[in-house]
Amino acid sequence: MEHDVHFHWNMLIVIYLFTAGVSAGAFVISGLATYLGGTRYKRISRIGALIAPWPLMLGLFVLIFDLTKPFQFWWLFLTIQWTSPMSIGTWLLTAFSILSMLYFILWIPRPWRDLLRVPHSTADIFQPRQWRLMTREMVGISRRVIAAIGFPIGLGVGMYTGILLGAIPARPLWNTPMVAQLFLFSAMSSGVATVLLIAAFTPPKDGHDHLLHERHFLVTVDTVLIVLEIFVIIPFFLHQSLNTWSSAESMSLIMGGPFTLVFWVGVVLVGLLIPLAIEGFELFPVIWKEAAVKYSRLWGGLSAVMVLIGGFLLRYVLVYAGQISHFLPIMER
Amino acid sequence: MANPSTDAPRKKRWGFVMESDRCIDCQACMVACSVENNVPIGKHRNWINHKESGIFPNLNQTFMPENCHHCNNAPCERVCPTGATYHRDDGLVLVDYDKCIGCKYCMMACPYDARYVDEEKAAVDKCTFCVHRLDVGQPPACVETCIGRARHFGDLNDPNSKVSKLLATHDYYQLYEEAGTESAIYYIRSK
């Protein structure tokens, strides 16, 4: 008998890891824009906040059907297992879902937000009839508070998706702290790309100038994130190759093995290098001539889509290839 | 298998000692296990590894029976998000099928690939060291059926048990020790 390779974790897991990353990234970039730009980046904050809860909801819904007992998923919520990344992640995702939902509500544009009523004094809490509209000030403070609390939790969700894989000694390809970093930066980058994409195709009413500011901010952040990803992939690659036999062998999966093409073309070229080139081209006038950022909807949209494809494929490669990686020697069964 | 604290009351530690030289790869242990434990067709709780060595014409093949290692430091137990996989006092690592939601994280974490999904139970399952037989004083089915007496089973913490005596007098090794699992399966080195 052969040593069978079964992919016990399949596409549902890949989708979930990806969507959780997009949500975390959208939330974090929205929070960042709220704190850094205020009204200047208001549209970024709003788009990020309006997106944030949904990809994760989709991912979690899909994830449930990977379980052998889909309708017993709530068992996860009856316990905390401190040594299980999945258990910690469950609670992290719960906190994130609640916060991103609150944040979503706070960013719903008027007049829909006017449906929301809140108590204005402690005496009113138990008298819902006395509840009134949120003042502009209250909305602003609430957004900032939720963004501040959600910021580390969003980063945590982004990192957790990598730790889920990385905290397992039995799979040499996963068992490195760099998977968590890679997933975190990739998650943030995917979130930014989603915001970029939506911002590009929903132009603001008040003109073009606004768009350039936003684009400058988003493209700068995304460029930094892509460079960080590259700085993780290079040591990841070198470390694994120069590591123990099992780790070095696990690299053969992306160096001549079945995942070579999808990793180097899909993840590195399409997901990182080409978007980096496009974004570098867009930022070039800013760096060189202190002029406005170059802007083309086509190229901007393309680079964002490529970042998303790369982010998805990164998770695909790691989830699938990682399951094949194994301590050596493997004996024939 | 040293007991770290000699003052502590000695607990049982069930474990296997496998003698490769006595294994002929008849796979009777696999059949006995499947029948005893009603293992789904196509899945196995125990199996036999083949290891080739030597250079032609002096070739050698070693058979290594294996099953769940019931690790002292079990990766599967550590990662289980619902606490379905647990340790019994006598060192057995067992699955509470009702608590298992089937996330398969334990299957990722097991370096020995000892676990499988039982669709009927809708849970992850594995070798239990035939816990239902142990509890009534019988050895696991694979041990009882082994015609070459390659599989030895007993209390590793009892210096007078067969397994302890074998380990005291033979050169032995364990699988993937570098994973830090503290496995309860020992292999006697082939002569």
CSV table of C-alpha atoms in Angstrom, one decimal, chain A residues 66-244:
chain,number,residue,atom,x,y,z
A,66,ASP,CA,-16.3,21.4,6.0
A,67,LEU,CA,-17.2,19.9,9.4
A,68,THR,CA,-18.4,16.4,9.6
A,69,LYS,CA,-21.1,17.8,11.9
A,70,PRO,CA,-21.9,21.2,10.4
A,71,PHE,CA,-24.8,21.8,12.8
A,72,GLN,CA,-22.7,21.2,15.9
A,73,PHE,CA,-20.4,24.0,15.1
A,74,TRP,CA,-21.6,25.8,18.2
A,75,TRP,CA,-19.6,23.2,20.3
A,76,LEU,CA,-16.7,25.5,19.5
A,77,PHE,CA,-18.4,28.2,21.6
A,78,LEU,CA,-18.8,26.1,24.7
A,79,THR,CA,-15.1,26.0,25.5
A,80,ILE,CA,-11.7,27.7,25.3
A,81,GLN,CA,-8.8,25.4,24.6
A,82,TRP,CA,-5.8,27.5,25.2
A,83,THR,CA,-3.4,25.3,23.3
A,84,SER,CA,-5.6,25.1,20.2
A,85,PRO,CA,-5.1,27.9,17.7
A,86,MET,CA,-8.5,27.0,16.2
A,87,SER,CA,-10.2,27.6,19.6
A,88,ILE,CA,-8.4,30.9,20.1
A,89,GLY,CA,-9.3,31.8,16.5
A,90,THR,CA,-12.9,31.0,17.1
A,91,TRP,CA,-13.2,33.6,19.9
A,92,LEU,CA,-11.0,36.1,17.9
A,93,LEU,CA,-13.4,35.8,14.9
A,94,THR,CA,-16.4,36.1,17.2
A,95,ALA,CA,-15.0,39.4,18.6
A,96,PHE,CA,-14.1,40.6,15.2
A,97,SER,CA,-17.5,39.8,13.7
A,98,ILE,CA,-19.3,41.7,16.5
A,99,LEU,CA,-16.9,44.7,16.2
A,100,SER,CA,-17.0,44.8,12.4
A,101,MET,CA,-20.8,44.6,12.5
A,102,LEU,CA,-21.0,47.6,14.9
A,103,TYR,CA,-18.5,49.4,12.8
A,104,PHE,CA,-20.5,48.7,9.7
A,105,ILE,CA,-23.7,50.1,11.4
A,106,LEU,CA,-21.8,53.3,12.3
A,107,TRP,CA,-20.7,53.8,8.8
A,108,ILE,CA,-24.0,53.2,7.0
A,109,PRO,CA,-24.6,56.5,5.1
A,110,ARG,CA,-27.6,58.7,5.9
A,111,PRO,CA,-30.5,58.5,5.6
A,112,TRP,CA,-30.4,54.8,6.5
A,113,ARG,CA,-28.4,55.4,9.6
A,114,ASP,CA,-31.2,57.6,10.9
A,115,LEU,CA,-33.1,54.4,11.7
A,116,LEU,CA,-30.6,53.9,14.5
A,117,ARG,CA,-31.7,55.2,17.9
A,118,VAL,CA,-29.5,55.3,21.0
A,119,PRO,CA,-30.0,56.4,24.6
A,120,HIS,CA,-28.6,59.8,25.3
A,121,SER,CA,-28.4,59.5,29.1
A,122,THR,CA,-28.1,56.6,31.5
A,123,ALA,CA,-31.6,57.2,32.7
A,124,ASP,CA,-32.9,56.5,29.2
A,125,ILE,CA,-31.3,53.1,28.8
A,126,PHE,CA,-34.4,51.2,29.9
A,127,GLN,CA,-36.8,53.5,28.1
A,128,PRO,CA,-36.3,52.8,24.4
A,129,ARG,CA,-38.9,55.4,23.5
A,130,GLN,CA,-36.6,58.1,24.8
A,131,TRP,CA,-33.8,57.0,22.5
A,132,ARG,CA,-32.8,59.5,19.9
A,133,LEU,CA,-30.6,59.9,16.8
A,134,MET,CA,-26.9,59.8,17.3
A,135,THR,CA,-25.3,63.2,17.2
A,136,ARG,CA,-22.5,63.8,14.7
A,137,GLU,CA,-20.1,63.9,17.6
A,138,MET,CA,-21.3,60.6,19.0
A,139,VAL,CA,-20.9,58.9,15.6
A,140,GLY,CA,-17.4,60.2,15.2
A,141,ILE,CA,-16.3,59.1,18.7
A,142,SER,CA,-17.9,55.7,18.4
A,143,ARG,CA,-16.3,55.1,15.0
A,144,ARG,CA,-12.9,55.9,16.5
A,145,VAL,CA,-13.4,53.8,19.6
A,146,ILE,CA,-14.5,50.8,17.6
A,147,ALA,CA,-11.7,51.2,15.1
A,148,ALA,CA,-9.2,51.4,18.0
A,149,ILE,CA,-10.5,48.3,19.7
A,150,GLY,CA,-10.9,46.4,16.4
A,151,PHE,CA,-7.5,47.3,15.1
A,152,PRO,CA,-5.5,44.8,17.1
A,153,ILE,CA,-8.3,42.2,16.7
A,154,GLY,CA,-8.3,42.7,12.9
A,155,LEU,CA,-4.5,42.2,12.9
A,156,GLY,CA,-5.0,39.2,15.1
A,157,VAL,CA,-7.5,37.7,12.7
A,158,GLY,CA,-5.1,38.2,9.8
A,159,MET,CA,-2.3,36.6,11.7
A,160,TYR,CA,-4.4,33.8,13.2
A,161,THR,CA,-5.1,32.4,9.7
A,162,GLY,CA,-1.4,31.8,9.4
A,163,ILE,CA,-0.9,30.5,12.9
A,164,LEU,CA,-3.6,28.0,12.4
A,165,LEU,CA,-1.3,26.3,9.9
A,166,GLY,CA,2.0,27.3,11.4
A,167,ALA,CA,1.4,25.9,14.9
A,168,ILE,CA,1.6,22.3,13.6
A,169,PRO,CA,5.0,20.6,13.9
A,170,ALA,CA,3.9,17.6,11.8
A,171,ARG,CA,3.7,19.7,8.5
A,172,PRO,CA,7.2,21.1,7.8
A,173,LEU,CA,6.0,23.5,5.1
A,174,TRP,CA,3.7,25.2,7.6
A,175,ASN,CA,5.8,25.0,10.7
A,176,THR,CA,7.5,28.3,10.5
A,177,PRO,CA,6.6,31.7,12.1
A,178,MET,CA,6.9,33.2,8.6
A,179,VAL,CA,3.6,31.7,7.5
A,180,ALA,CA,1.8,33.8,10.0
A,181,GLN,CA,3.6,37.0,8.9
A,182,LEU,CA,3.0,36.2,5.2
A,183,PHE,CA,-0.7,35.6,5.8
A,184,LEU,CA,-1.0,38.8,7.9
A,185,PHE,CA,0.6,41.0,5.2
A,186,SER,CA,-1.2,39.2,2.5
A,187,ALA,CA,-4.5,39.6,4.4
A,188,MET,CA,-4.0,43.4,4.8
A,189,SER,CA,-3.0,43.7,1.1
A,190,SER,CA,-6.1,41.8,0.0
A,191,GLY,CA,-8.3,44.0,2.1
A,192,VAL,CA,-6.6,47.2,0.7
A,193,ALA,CA,-7.0,45.8,-2.8
A,194,THR,CA,-10.7,45.2,-2.3
A,195,VAL,CA,-11.2,48.8,-1.0
A,196,LEU,CA,-9.1,50.0,-4.0
A,197,LEU,CA,-11.2,48.1,-6.4
A,198,ILE,CA,-14.5,49.4,-5.0
A,199,ALA,CA,-13.2,52.9,-4.6
A,200,ALA,CA,-12.1,52.9,-8.3
A,201,PHE,CA,-15.5,51.9,-9.5
A,202,THR,CA,-17.7,54.1,-7.3
A,203,PRO,CA,-16.3,57.6,-8.1
A,204,PRO,CA,-17.2,60.3,-5.6
A,205,LYS,CA,-19.7,62.9,-6.5
A,206,ASP,CA,-17.5,65.8,-5.7
A,207,GLY,CA,-14.9,65.2,-8.3
A,208,HIS,CA,-11.6,63.8,-9.4
A,209,ASP,CA,-9.3,65.4,-6.9
A,210,HIS,CA,-10.6,63.4,-4.0
A,211,LEU,CA,-9.9,60.2,-5.9
A,212,LEU,CA,-6.2,60.9,-6.3
A,213,HIS,CA,-5.7,61.5,-2.6
A,214,GLU,CA,-7.4,58.2,-1.8
A,215,ARG,CA,-5.5,56.4,-4.4
A,216,HIS,CA,-2.2,57.8,-3.2
A,217,PHE,CA,-2.9,56.6,0.3
A,218,LEU,CA,-4.2,53.1,-0.7
A,219,VAL,CA,-1.5,52.5,-3.3
A,220,THR,CA,1.2,53.6,-0.8
A,221,VAL,CA,-0.1,51.2,1.9
A,222,ASP,CA,-0.4,48.4,-0.6
A,223,THR,CA,3.1,48.9,-2.0
A,224,VAL,CA,4.5,48.7,1.5
A,225,LEU,CA,2.5,45.5,2.2
A,226,ILE,CA,3.7,43.9,-1.0
A,227,VAL,CA,7.3,44.7,-0.3
A,228,LEU,CA,6.8,43.3,3.2
A,229,GLU,CA,5.4,40.1,1.7
A,230,ILE,CA,8.4,39.8,-0.5
A,231,PHE,CA,10.7,40.3,2.5
A,232,VAL,CA,8.9,37.4,4.1
A,233,ILE,CA,9.0,35.1,1.1
A,234,ILE,CA,12.7,35.5,0.6
A,235,PRO,CA,13.8,34.4,4.1
A,236,PHE,CA,10.9,31.8,4.1
A,237,PHE,CA,12.4,30.3,1.0
A,238,LEU,CA,16.0,30.4,2.2
A,239,HIS,CA,15.3,29.3,5.7
A,240,GLN,CA,13.2,26.3,4.7
A,241,SER,CA,15.8,25.3,2.0
A,242,LEU,CA,18.6,25.4,4.5
A,243,ASN,CA,16.7,23.8,7.3
A,244,THR,CA,16.4,20.2,8.4
